[in-house]
Amino acid sequence: MVQAIPKTMLALRQHAPVPEDALSDPEKIKQYVSLETVPVPEPGPGQVLVKVSRGSLNPNDLYHIKGVYSSTFDYPYPRGMGFEGAGVVVASGKGWLGKLRQGKGVSFYSKNGLFAEYVLADAMQLIVLPEAVGFKEAASSVANPITGTGMARWAKQSGSEYFFITAAAGVVATMTMRVARSYGLKPIAIVRREEQAEVCRQEGASHVLNQTDPDFQEQLAKLCAEVNCTYGFDSIGGHMPLTLMRAMPQGSTLCMYGYFDTGPMQFEPQKLFNGWKVDYFETEYYLASLSLLSRYRLSREVVNNINGLFQPRIHKTFALKDALQAYTYYSQNMTAGKVQIVADPSL
């Protein structure tokens, strides 16, 4: 029996950027974010309405809530929150594809505010789920698997058998290492704490270095020279790019895949003018660079392996009404595994 779509729904809405020091206290976040009753949106041409099962928190959610995420920097307030999730298509606007998707379980990425009971999504960008894939796994099947696959492909294309990656115990990094190993590459994991090193060893890292060691730059330089590592990923920013590029052989490429430090990044012109390169990986732009057929093949590769190679580590779940606690918890436990916000536990 088809359920009637209500006129209103609960949705997380943000009214101003959240200061860094407020993230550690849900009561402080309440000054900027609230769970509100709002109208259920109507899908336009090429769009569908998804009844949300759950969504996942990713680093870009923290950038977004702080108002520094480059892809939504100019989005006006009040605005929605949440980008990645899964649910069931319950209505569609004009277009044959949306109508074909009705009643289907899907995973998707949307900038329309996914932490809500219903959300609009682009019918072209939905990943239809096989019956064997549940919403719990599917809600983490877009951002990290596709990012990890794309980054691993870039590392493979570089021609370097070895590559390093910072924040290596994080979900994106472990996914990247997992896929890269299937391509025959050898990851060098860079971590901040010893307990993170064991996570990386379990993921098959060839070497693990601790960036807090006083001689970290010397260790990395020696290792890069020994194994001819000419490619690396960094998501820390700030002073770290300078440290990493100083350790890399001439002609190497450093690829930024994030910026935990949202301030200026440090580079040396002497490096950039003498053969070293800096690149930037952003999932949305990576997907836009692919043909429709390539995007479709990538999405099927991911979803067909979500219970295997791309199996997410689901660490903790929160109800939609407890979403602010989820943000605080995730900001303090980003490497523990996926944190999800559940809109409808019956799905």
PDB file of C-alpha atoms in Angstrom, residues 217 241-252 267-278:
ATOM      1  CA  GLN A 217      59.966  14.814   7.672  1.00  0.00           C
ATOM      2  CA  PRO A 241      51.779  20.570   2.524  1.00  0.00           C
ATOM      3  CA  LEU A 242      55.099  22.352   3.035  1.00  0.00           C
ATOM      4  CA  THR A 243      56.413  19.499   5.195  1.00  0.00           C
ATOM      5  CA  LEU A 244      55.251  16.834   2.749  1.00  0.00           C
ATOM      6  CA  MET A 245      56.604  18.487  -0.400  1.00  0.00           C
ATOM      7  CA  ARG A 246      59.988  18.999   1.236  1.00  0.00           C
ATOM      8  CA  ALA A 247      60.123  15.216   1.723  1.00  0.00           C
ATOM      9  CA  MET A 248      59.101  14.275  -1.833  1.00  0.00           C
ATOM     10  CA  PRO A 249      61.517  13.709  -4.736  1.00  0.00           C
ATOM     11  CA  GLN A 250      61.707  16.319  -7.475  1.00  0.00           C
ATOM     12  CA  GLY A 251      58.873  15.988  -9.970  1.00  0.00           C
ATOM     13  CA  SER A 252      56.444  14.624  -7.362  1.00  0.00           C
ATOM     14  CA  PHE A 267      53.991  25.979  -0.035  1.00  0.00           C
ATOM     15  CA  GLU A 268      57.470  26.901  -1.253  1.00  0.00           C
ATOM     16  CA  PRO A 269      57.690  28.664  -4.634  1.00  0.00           C
ATOM     17  CA  GLN A 270      61.123  27.050  -5.111  1.00  0.00           C
ATOM     18  CA  LYS A 271      59.399  23.650  -5.196  1.00  0.00           C
ATOM     19  CA  LEU A 272      56.537  24.684  -7.479  1.00  0.00           C
ATOM     20  CA  PHE A 273      58.918  26.338  -9.947  1.00  0.00           C
ATOM     21  CA  ASN A 274      61.235  23.315 -10.040  1.00  0.00           C
ATOM     22  CA  GLY A 275      59.041  20.383 -10.987  1.00  0.00           C
ATOM     23  CA  TRP A 276      56.863  19.684  -7.942  1.00  0.00           C
ATOM     24  CA  LYS A 277      53.095  19.920  -8.508  1.00  0.00           C
ATOM     25  CA  VAL A 278      49.970  20.439  -6.422  1.00  0.00           C
TER      26      VAL A 278
END
